[in-house]
Coordinates of C-alpha atoms and ligand atoms in Angstrom, one line a residue:
M1 CA 0.0 0.0 0.0
D2 CA 1.3 3.5 -0.8
G3 CA 0.4 6.6 1.0
P4 CA -0.1 7.2 4.7
R5 CA -1.2 4.5 7.1
P6 CA -4.7 4.5 8.5
L7 CA -5.2 6.3 11.8
E8 CA -6.0 3.2 13.9
S9 CA -2.4 2.0 13.3
V10 CA -0.7 5.2 14.4
G11 CA -1.5 5.2 18.0
V12 CA -4.8 7.0 18.4
T13 CA -6.5 5.5 21.4
S14 CA -10.2 6.0 20.9
K15 CA -12.3 2.9 20.1
P16 CA -11.4 2.1 16.5
D17 CA -14.8 0.6 15.9
R18 CA -17.0 3.6 16.7
W19 CA -14.7 6.5 17.0
W20 CA -17.4 8.7 15.4
D21 CA -19.8 8.4 18.3
G22 CA -20.2 11.9 19.5
A23 CA -17.5 13.2 17.2
A24 CA -17.3 16.7 15.7
I25 CA -16.6 16.7 12.0
Y26 CA -15.5 19.8 10.2
Q27 CA -16.5 20.3 6.6
I28 CA -14.0 22.1 4.4
Y29 CA -15.1 23.4 1.1
P30 CA -11.6 23.2 -0.5
R31 CA -11.9 26.0 -3.0
S32 CA -12.6 28.4 -0.2
F33 CA -10.5 27.3 2.8
S34 CA -7.0 28.4 2.2
D35 CA -4.9 29.2 -0.9
A36 CA -1.2 28.4 -0.6
D37 CA -0.1 29.2 -4.2
G38 CA -1.8 32.5 -4.7
D39 CA -4.1 31.6 -7.6
G40 CA -7.2 32.6 -5.7
I41 CA -8.4 29.1 -5.2
G42 CA -8.0 27.1 -2.0
D43 CA -5.8 24.0 -2.2
L44 CA -4.5 21.0 -0.3
A45 CA -1.3 22.7 0.8
G46 CA -3.5 25.6 2.1
I47 CA -5.5 23.1 4.2
A48 CA -2.3 21.5 5.5
S49 CA -1.1 24.9 6.6
R50 CA -4.2 25.5 8.7
L51 CA -4.4 22.3 10.6
D52 CA -3.4 24.1 13.8
H53 CA -6.7 25.8 13.7
L54 CA -8.5 22.5 13.8
A55 CA -6.8 20.0 16.1
G56 CA -3.6 19.0 17.9
A57 CA -2.3 22.5 18.8
D58 CA -2.8 24.9 21.6
G59 CA -6.0 26.9 21.0
A60 CA -7.2 24.5 18.3
L61 CA -10.9 24.2 17.7
G62 CA -10.7 20.5 18.7
V63 CA -12.6 18.6 16.1
D64 CA -12.2 14.9 15.5
A65 CA -12.3 14.7 11.8
I66 CA -12.3 16.8 8.6
W67 CA -14.4 16.1 5.6
L68 CA -13.4 17.6 2.3
S69 CA -16.0 18.4 -0.4
P70 CA -14.8 16.9 -3.7
I71 CA -11.2 17.6 -4.8
Y72 CA -11.3 15.3 -7.9
P73 CA -10.7 16.4 -11.4
S74 CA -13.9 18.0 -12.7
P75 CA -15.1 20.5 -15.3
L76 CA -16.8 22.3 -12.4
H77 CA -20.4 22.4 -13.7
D78 CA -21.3 21.6 -10.1
F79 CA -18.0 22.6 -8.5
G80 CA -16.5 19.2 -8.1
Y81 CA -19.8 17.2 -7.7
D82 CA -19.4 16.4 -11.4
I83 CA -16.3 14.2 -11.3
S84 CA -14.3 13.3 -14.4
D85 CA -11.8 11.1 -12.6
Y86 CA -12.6 9.4 -9.3
T87 CA -9.0 8.4 -8.4
D88 CA -7.0 11.6 -8.8
V89 CA -6.8 15.1 -7.5
A90 CA -7.6 18.2 -9.6
A91 CA -4.4 20.0 -10.5
E92 CA -5.7 23.3 -9.0
Y93 CA -5.9 21.6 -5.5
G94 CA -2.6 19.8 -5.8
T95 CA -1.4 16.2 -6.4
L96 CA -2.0 12.7 -5.0
A97 CA 1.3 13.2 -3.2
D98 CA 0.0 16.4 -1.5
L99 CA -3.1 14.4 -0.5
N100 CA -0.9 11.7 1.0
E101 CA 0.9 14.3 3.0
L102 CA -2.3 15.9 4.2
I103 CA -3.7 12.6 5.4
A104 CA -0.5 11.9 7.2
A105 CA -0.4 15.3 8.8
C106 CA -4.0 14.9 9.9
H107 CA -3.3 11.5 11.4
A108 CA -0.2 12.8 13.2
R109 CA -2.4 15.1 15.2
G110 CA -5.2 12.6 15.8
L111 CA -7.5 14.1 13.2
R112 CA -9.5 11.7 11.0
F113 CA -9.8 12.4 7.3
L114 CA -13.0 12.0 5.3
M115 CA -13.6 12.5 1.6
D116 CA -16.7 13.0 -0.5
L117 CA -17.9 10.0 -2.5
V118 CA -20.2 10.9 -5.3
P119 CA -21.5 7.5 -6.5
C120 CA -24.8 8.5 -8.2
H121 CA -23.5 10.4 -11.1
T122 CA -20.3 11.3 -13.0
S123 CA -19.4 14.3 -15.1
I124 CA -20.3 14.3 -18.8
E125 CA -16.5 14.4 -19.2
H126 CA -15.9 11.2 -17.3
P127 CA -14.4 8.6 -19.7
W128 CA -17.1 6.1 -18.6
F129 CA -19.8 8.5 -19.9
M130 CA -17.9 9.5 -23.0
E131 CA -17.6 5.8 -23.9
A132 CA -21.3 5.2 -23.1
R133 CA -22.3 8.1 -25.3
A134 CA -20.3 6.9 -28.2
G135 CA -23.1 4.7 -29.4
R136 CA -25.9 2.3 -28.4
D137 CA -23.5 -0.6 -28.8
S138 CA -20.9 0.8 -26.5
P139 CA -19.9 -1.7 -23.8
K140 CA -20.3 1.1 -21.2
R141 CA -23.8 2.1 -22.6
D142 CA -25.6 0.4 -19.7
W143 CA -23.4 2.1 -17.1
F144 CA -25.8 5.1 -17.4
I145 CA -29.5 5.3 -17.8
W146 CA -30.8 5.7 -21.4
A147 CA -34.3 5.7 -22.8
D148 CA -36.1 6.3 -26.0
A149 CA -38.4 9.3 -26.3
G150 CA -41.8 9.0 -24.7
P151 CA -45.0 8.4 -26.8
G152 CA -45.4 12.1 -27.7
G153 CA -41.8 12.4 -28.7
G154 CA -40.7 14.1 -25.4
P155 CA -38.9 12.9 -22.4
P156 CA -39.6 9.3 -21.2
S157 CA -41.1 10.5 -17.9
N158 CA -42.1 13.7 -16.1
W159 CA -39.2 13.6 -13.6
E160 CA -37.8 16.9 -12.6
A161 CA -34.1 17.4 -11.8
A162 CA -33.1 18.8 -8.4
F163 CA -32.0 22.1 -10.0
G164 CA -35.0 22.4 -12.2
G165 CA -36.1 21.3 -15.7
S166 CA -36.5 17.7 -16.9
S167 CA -34.2 15.0 -15.6
W168 CA -33.9 13.8 -19.1
E169 CA -31.4 15.2 -21.6
W170 CA -31.6 14.4 -25.3
D171 CA -28.5 13.0 -26.9
E172 CA -28.7 13.8 -30.5
A173 CA -26.0 11.6 -31.7
S174 CA -27.4 8.3 -30.3
G175 CA -31.1 9.4 -30.5
Q176 CA -31.9 8.6 -26.9
Y177 CA -32.3 10.5 -23.6
Y178 CA -30.0 10.1 -20.7
L179 CA -31.0 10.6 -17.1
H180 CA -29.6 13.2 -14.7
S181 CA -31.0 13.8 -11.3
F182 CA -29.0 17.1 -10.9
Y183 CA -27.5 19.2 -13.7
P184 CA -27.5 17.8 -17.3
E185 CA -23.7 17.7 -17.0
Q186 CA -24.1 15.0 -14.3
P187 CA -25.4 11.9 -15.9
D188 CA -26.7 9.3 -13.4
L189 CA -24.9 6.0 -13.1
N190 CA -27.0 2.9 -13.5
W191 CA -26.8 1.2 -10.2
R192 CA -28.8 -1.7 -11.5
N193 CA -25.7 -2.7 -13.5
P194 CA -23.3 -4.8 -11.2
A195 CA -20.3 -3.4 -13.1
V196 CA -21.1 0.0 -11.7
A197 CA -21.3 -1.3 -8.2
A198 CA -17.9 -3.0 -8.7
A199 CA -16.3 0.1 -10.1
I200 CA -17.4 2.4 -7.3
G201 CA -16.3 -0.3 -4.8
D202 CA -12.9 -0.1 -6.3
V203 CA -12.9 3.7 -6.1
M204 CA -13.6 3.3 -2.3
R205 CA -10.8 0.8 -1.9
F206 CA -8.4 3.1 -3.8
W207 CA -8.9 5.8 -1.1
F208 CA -9.3 3.6 1.9
A209 CA -5.9 2.0 1.0
R210 CA -4.5 5.6 1.1
G211 CA -5.6 6.0 4.7
V212 CA -8.9 7.8 4.1
D213 CA -11.0 7.2 7.3
G214 CA -14.4 7.4 5.6
F215 CA -16.7 9.1 3.1
R216 CA -19.6 11.5 3.2
V217 CA -21.7 9.8 0.5
D218 CA -23.4 12.3 -1.8
A219 CA -27.1 12.4 -2.6
I220 CA -27.5 8.7 -2.1
F221 CA -31.3 8.7 -2.2
A222 CA -30.9 9.4 -6.0
A223 CA -29.0 6.2 -6.6
I224 CA -31.8 4.1 -7.9
K225 CA -34.9 5.0 -10.0
D226 CA -37.9 3.1 -11.1
D227 CA -36.9 0.8 -13.9
R228 CA -40.1 1.5 -15.8
F229 CA -39.7 5.3 -15.5
R230 CA -43.2 5.8 -14.2
D231 CA -44.4 9.4 -13.9
N232 CA -44.2 11.1 -10.5
P233 CA -47.5 12.1 -9.0
P234 CA -48.3 15.6 -7.8
D235 CA -46.8 16.4 -4.4
R236 CA -49.3 15.7 -1.6
R237 CA -46.7 14.5 1.0
P238 CA -47.5 15.7 4.5
H239 CA -43.8 15.7 5.6
A240 CA -41.8 16.5 2.6
I241 CA -38.6 18.2 3.4
P242 CA -37.1 20.5 0.9
G243 CA -33.9 19.2 -0.6
L244 CA -31.7 21.1 -3.0
G245 CA -33.0 23.6 -5.6
G246 CA -36.5 24.4 -6.5
D247 CA -39.7 22.8 -5.7
A248 CA -41.0 20.9 -8.8
G249 CA -44.4 20.4 -7.2
Q250 CA -44.1 16.7 -7.7
D251 CA -43.6 13.8 -5.3
P252 CA -40.4 12.1 -6.5
L253 CA -42.1 8.8 -5.7
W254 CA -40.5 6.9 -8.6
S255 CA -37.2 8.9 -9.0
L256 CA -35.8 9.1 -5.4
N257 CA -35.6 7.0 -2.3
R258 CA -36.6 3.8 -4.0
P259 CA -36.5 0.6 -1.9
E260 CA -33.6 -0.8 -3.9
V261 CA -31.4 2.1 -2.6
H262 CA -30.8 -0.1 0.5
D263 CA -29.0 -2.7 -1.7
V264 CA -26.7 0.1 -2.9
I265 CA -25.9 1.2 0.6
R266 CA -25.3 -2.3 1.8
H267 CA -22.8 -2.8 -1.0
L268 CA -21.0 0.4 0.0
R269 CA -21.0 -0.8 3.6
E270 CA -19.6 -4.2 2.6
V271 CA -16.7 -2.5 0.9
A272 CA -16.1 -0.2 4.0
E273 CA -16.1 -3.3 6.2
E274 CA -13.0 -4.5 4.4
F275 CA -11.2 -1.7 6.2
P276 CA -11.5 -1.5 9.9
G277 CA -12.6 1.8 11.6
R278 CA -13.9 3.5 8.5
V279 CA -17.1 5.4 8.5
L280 CA -19.8 6.2 5.9
V281 CA -22.0 9.2 6.4
G282 CA -25.0 9.3 4.0
E283 CA -26.4 12.5 2.6
A284 CA -30.2 12.4 1.9
Y285 CA -32.8 15.1 2.3
L286 CA -35.5 12.9 3.9
P287 CA -37.8 13.0 6.9
V288 CA -36.2 11.1 9.8
E289 CA -38.7 8.2 9.6
E290 CA -37.3 7.4 6.1
L291 CA -33.8 8.3 6.9
A292 CA -33.8 5.8 9.7
G293 CA -33.8 2.9 7.2
Y294 CA -30.5 4.3 5.8
L295 CA -28.9 3.3 9.1
G296 CA -29.9 -0.3 8.6
H297 CA -33.3 -1.9 9.4
G298 CA -32.3 -3.3 12.7
A299 CA -29.1 -4.7 11.3
D300 CA -26.0 -2.6 11.4
D301 CA -25.4 -3.1 7.7
E302 CA -26.0 0.3 6.0
F303 CA -24.6 3.7 6.8
H304 CA -23.0 4.3 10.1
L305 CA -24.3 7.8 10.1
A306 CA -26.8 9.8 8.0
F307 CA -27.4 13.6 8.0
N308 CA -30.7 14.5 9.6
F309 CA -31.4 17.9 7.9
E310 CA -34.6 18.5 9.8
L311 CA -32.9 20.6 12.4
L312 CA -31.0 22.7 9.8
L313 CA -34.3 23.3 8.0
T314 CA -36.3 24.3 11.1
P315 CA -37.1 27.9 11.9
W316 CA -35.5 29.1 15.1
E317 CA -38.6 28.8 17.2
H318 CA -39.2 26.8 20.4
Q319 CA -41.9 24.4 19.2
H320 CA -40.2 23.8 15.8
L321 CA -36.9 23.1 17.5
T322 CA -38.5 20.8 20.0
L323 CA -40.2 18.9 17.3
A324 CA -37.0 18.5 15.3
I325 CA -35.2 17.2 18.4
E326 CA -38.0 14.9 19.5
R327 CA -38.5 13.4 16.0
S328 CA -34.8 12.7 15.8
E329 CA -34.6 11.0 19.2
A330 CA -37.8 9.1 18.7
L331 CA -37.2 7.9 15.1
H332 CA -33.5 7.0 15.1
P333 CA -33.3 3.3 15.4
P334 CA -31.9 2.0 18.7
D335 CA -28.1 2.1 18.9
T336 CA -27.8 4.6 16.0
I337 CA -26.4 8.0 16.3
P338 CA -28.0 11.2 14.9
T339 CA -25.9 13.4 12.7
Y340 CA -26.6 17.2 12.6
A341 CA -25.2 20.1 10.6
L342 CA -26.6 23.6 10.8
S343 CA -24.9 24.9 7.7
N344 CA -23.2 23.5 4.6
H345 CA -22.2 24.4 1.1
D346 CA -25.7 23.9 -0.2
Q347 CA -27.7 25.8 2.4
S348 CA -27.8 29.4 3.6
R349 CA -25.5 29.7 6.6
H350 CA -27.3 29.5 9.9
A351 CA -25.9 32.9 11.2
T352 CA -27.9 34.3 8.2
R353 CA -31.0 32.1 8.4
W354 CA -31.4 32.3 12.2
G355 CA -29.6 35.6 12.8
S356 CA -26.1 36.4 14.1
E357 CA -27.5 37.1 17.5
R358 CA -28.4 33.4 17.8
A359 CA -25.0 32.1 16.6
R360 CA -23.8 31.3 20.2
A361 CA -27.1 29.6 21.0
A362 CA -26.9 27.6 17.8
A363 CA -23.4 26.4 18.5
F364 CA -24.5 25.4 22.0
L365 CA -27.4 23.4 20.5
L366 CA -25.3 21.6 18.0
I367 CA -22.6 20.6 20.4
T368 CA -24.7 19.6 23.4
L369 CA -27.2 17.5 21.5
R370 CA -26.6 13.7 21.3
G371 CA -25.0 12.8 18.1
V372 CA -22.3 13.7 15.6
A373 CA -21.9 17.5 15.1
V374 CA -20.8 18.5 11.6
L375 CA -19.5 22.1 11.5
Y376 CA -19.2 24.0 8.2
A377 CA -15.9 26.0 7.9
G378 CA -16.5 29.5 9.0
E379 CA -19.4 28.9 11.3
E380 CA -17.0 29.0 14.2
I381 CA -16.4 32.7 13.6
G382 CA -20.0 33.5 12.7
M383 CA -19.6 33.8 9.0
V384 CA -22.7 34.9 7.1
D385 CA -23.9 34.5 3.5
A386 CA -22.6 37.0 0.9
D387 CA -25.1 39.7 -0.1
P388 CA -26.1 38.7 -3.7
A389 CA -25.0 42.2 -4.7
I390 CA -21.3 41.3 -4.2
L391 CA -21.5 38.0 -6.0
P392 CA -20.3 37.4 -9.6
D393 CA -22.8 37.8 -12.3
P394 CA -23.4 35.4 -13.9
P395 CA -23.0 33.2 -10.8
F396 CA -20.6 30.3 -10.7
D397 CA -23.3 28.0 -9.4
R398 CA -26.6 28.2 -11.4
A399 CA -28.5 27.0 -8.3
G400 CA -27.5 30.2 -6.5
R401 CA -25.3 28.7 -3.8
D402 CA -22.2 30.9 -4.3
G403 CA -23.2 33.0 -1.3
Y404 CA -22.7 30.1 1.1
R405 CA -19.2 29.3 -0.3
T406 CA -17.2 32.4 0.1
P407 CA -13.6 32.2 1.3
M408 CA -12.7 31.5 5.0
Q409 CA -11.8 34.7 6.8
W410 CA -8.5 34.1 8.6
D411 CA -7.6 37.7 9.3
A412 CA -8.8 41.2 9.0
T413 CA -7.1 42.1 5.7
P414 CA -9.3 42.6 2.6
S415 CA -8.3 39.1 1.3
G416 CA -9.0 37.7 4.8
G417 CA -5.6 35.9 4.7
F418 CA -7.2 33.4 2.4
T419 CA -5.0 34.2 -0.6
T420 CA -2.3 36.4 -1.8
G421 CA -4.0 36.7 -5.1
T422 CA -7.6 37.5 -6.1
A423 CA -10.1 35.2 -4.4
W424 CA -12.3 33.2 -6.7
L425 CA -15.4 34.5 -4.8
P426 CA -15.5 37.8 -2.9
L427 CA -15.0 37.8 0.8
V428 CA -17.9 38.9 2.9
D429 CA -16.6 40.8 5.9
P430 CA -13.1 39.7 7.0
A431 CA -12.6 42.9 9.0
S432 CA -15.5 42.2 11.3
R433 CA -15.3 38.3 11.5
N434 CA -12.0 36.5 11.3
V435 CA -10.0 33.8 13.1
A436 CA -7.1 36.0 14.2
G437 CA -9.3 38.6 15.8
Q438 CA -11.3 36.0 17.7
A439 CA -8.5 33.6 18.7
S440 CA -7.3 35.5 21.7
D441 CA -10.7 36.9 22.8
P442 CA -12.3 34.7 25.5
A443 CA -15.7 36.2 24.8
S444 CA -15.6 35.4 21.0
L445 CA -17.7 32.9 19.2
L446 CA -14.6 31.0 18.3
S447 CA -13.6 30.7 21.9
L448 CA -17.1 29.4 22.7
Y449 CA -16.8 26.7 20.0
R450 CA -13.5 25.7 21.5
R451 CA -14.9 25.5 25.0
L452 CA -18.0 23.6 23.9
L453 CA -15.9 21.1 22.0
A454 CA -13.4 20.7 24.8
V455 CA -16.1 20.1 27.3
R456 CA -17.9 17.6 25.1
R457 CA -14.6 15.7 24.5
A458 CA -14.0 15.4 28.2
S459 CA -17.6 14.6 29.3
S460 CA -18.8 11.0 28.9
A461 CA -22.4 12.3 29.2
L462 CA -22.1 15.0 26.6
R463 CA -20.1 12.9 24.2
H464 CA -21.8 9.5 24.4
G465 CA -24.7 9.9 26.9
R466 CA -28.3 9.1 26.4
H467 CA -30.8 11.9 25.7
R468 CA -33.9 12.6 27.7
S469 CA -36.0 15.7 27.1
I470 CA -37.6 17.7 29.9
F471 CA -40.7 19.5 28.9
G472 CA -42.5 22.6 30.3
V473 CA -39.4 24.1 31.9
G474 CA -40.3 27.6 30.8
P475 CA -41.5 29.6 27.8
G476 CA -39.0 29.3 25.0
V477 CA -36.6 27.0 27.1
L478 CA -35.3 23.8 25.6
A479 CA -34.1 21.4 28.3
W480 CA -32.7 17.9 28.2
L481 CA -30.6 15.5 30.2
R482 CA -27.5 13.8 28.9
E483 CA -26.8 10.7 30.9
A484 CA -23.9 8.3 31.0
D485 CA -23.3 5.7 33.7
D486 CA -20.8 8.0 35.5
E487 CA -22.2 11.5 34.7
R488 CA -25.4 13.5 34.3
V489 CA -25.5 16.8 32.5
L490 CA -28.6 19.0 32.4
V491 CA -28.7 21.2 29.3
L492 CA -30.8 24.4 29.2
L493 CA -31.2 26.7 26.2
N494 CA -33.3 29.8 26.0
T495 CA -34.4 30.1 22.4
G496 CA -36.3 33.3 23.1
D497 CA -35.4 37.0 23.0
G498 CA -36.6 37.6 26.6
D499 CA -35.5 36.2 29.9
G500 CA -36.1 32.4 30.5
P501 CA -37.0 31.5 34.0
C502 CA -36.7 27.7 34.5
D503 CA -38.9 25.4 36.6
L504 CA -36.7 22.4 37.2
A505 CA -38.9 20.5 39.7
E506 CA -38.6 17.4 37.5
V507 CA -34.8 17.2 38.2
N508 CA -35.4 17.6 41.9
G509 CA -33.7 20.9 42.5
G510 CA -30.4 21.1 44.4
A511 CA -27.2 22.5 43.1
G512 CA -25.2 21.8 40.1
E513 CA -21.9 22.8 38.6
I514 CA -21.8 24.7 35.3
V515 CA -19.6 22.8 32.8
V516 CA -20.1 25.3 29.9
A517 CA -22.3 28.2 29.1
T518 CA -22.7 30.6 26.2
T519 CA -22.2 33.5 28.7
E520 CA -19.5 34.0 31.3
R521 CA -21.6 32.1 33.9
A522 CA -19.5 29.6 35.8
G523 CA -19.4 27.8 39.1
T524 CA -22.2 26.3 41.1
V525 CA -25.8 27.1 40.5
N526 CA -29.0 26.5 42.5
L527 CA -31.4 24.7 40.2
D528 CA -34.4 26.3 41.9
R529 CA -33.4 29.8 40.9
I530 CA -32.2 29.7 37.3
K531 CA -33.2 32.4 35.0
L532 CA -31.6 32.3 31.6
R533 CA -30.8 35.4 29.7
P534 CA -32.0 35.8 26.1
H535 CA -30.4 33.1 23.9
E536 CA -28.4 31.8 26.8
G537 CA -27.4 28.2 27.0
I538 CA -25.9 26.5 30.1
A539 CA -24.9 22.9 30.7
I540 CA -24.9 21.8 34.3
R541 CA -23.4 18.7 35.9
I542 CA -26.0 17.4 38.4
Ligands
BGC1 C1 -24.2 18.1 -2.9 C2 -24.4 19.3 -3.8 C3 -24.5 18.7 -5.2 C4 -25.5 17.6 -5.4 C5 -25.2 16.8 -6.6 C6 -25.5 17.3 -3.1 O1 -26.1 16.8 -2.2 O2 -24.0 18.5 -1.6 O3 -23.5 20.3 -3.7 O4 -24.9 19.8 -6.1 O5 -25.3 16.7 -4.3 O6 -24.0 16.1 -6.5

């Protein structure tokens, strides 16, 4: 095997089988994290130069793993989610050797390294698709999904792509349509063809053998479609959750989340099982009751983790937040771990959606809930979306996500310390929000994230403990207990703009010790007399 060794063999002591339980994963959007060569685009050397911010150094944030959005060669119609070579690194990010070095550098500081696996579609420039497109007799034809025109001469079904328009693109040369669940430049692979499953399995092995600790698995609910291409019905679902892009007004009954998707996931899991200690995190915009099946139907044979986006998509309002938390706790199968993110490269940043004044409360929520916390680079300094007025016109991303992908703000200079050149996307407000400015300020949001993550790492209750909600504590107050065999922590969060007096009769009063708070509060508190300030969160060992 070439490349760095996997982490479990370099002396990290956490349980190699479930190191992700209670972990914090930090999502890096590589184009926007740190640019080492001055071309205005982030790169692997840039990431390597910033690891002290993340783990293994004094004052580091203290995350357990990083996940890189795609760094593979790509014509960038969907900024790397259209891959033209699954087993290489795009030149603008560096080389395979740089990647080996980065993995080794992460492992040396106890940081796990996850990549993005995009198994449902390639780029139109991937050699597999170019070969498939060459003609109906091509040996690779059936690696993708082709169909003749429908009876009226139009597309074979009414399916809508995630970013709008038909999912079917006409291929003039071969006189058939091909299917694309996302942009037309992202033809869907045909997972009913065993050769596709074998090829993607080999892609995973290629990276696992280089020491990659796991994958975030992209858009997996789109892996399998109805083989008869039946028309989707109008949308009458009571609990649909919005995914990416526009609302087509149709229920993707036949084009997403088909039952056979579980065979695909089990295949991915089988490959992962060949390599001890590796994790698969599924991405699917589904209500939790459907997402639950992606974690295995009672058997631990599908994803280890799957993003529950209900919390991200919830308004900041007490009842909505309560419902999102309760649904997550009630509907996750026993022995599985919820995975939460509040922001990512596809969604408006939460400091914009929920408001900067709630950024501390949101950090507290994410890090004190039971589960895996996925942070999106920049949220630890309160980064907000770019005002559309400063974004390029035409946009890079046709679906309008440029504003969530602006460069990381390392210092107060106009380029935010991100690049010595001209950044590929404008920076938002480096002078008012940046790492250097917050690093030494104990009252900063960054310092709060560090404290929260440090406390969680050191607390068996907060990291691995069970969750039990306490209702009716006070208007606007969320409350729950995190319980491990040796520790109990009471978590209180005032979601409201006013004071939050708490009635804690259910936990039998007495005194407790504050382990972390969003304010300067510390020491011992009397549980009979707690009144939270607006947006205040406190965690109390009882
Ligand atoms: C990724 C998006 C991407 C889409 C298609 C998503 O879930 O996060 O950025 O556009 O999959 O690959």
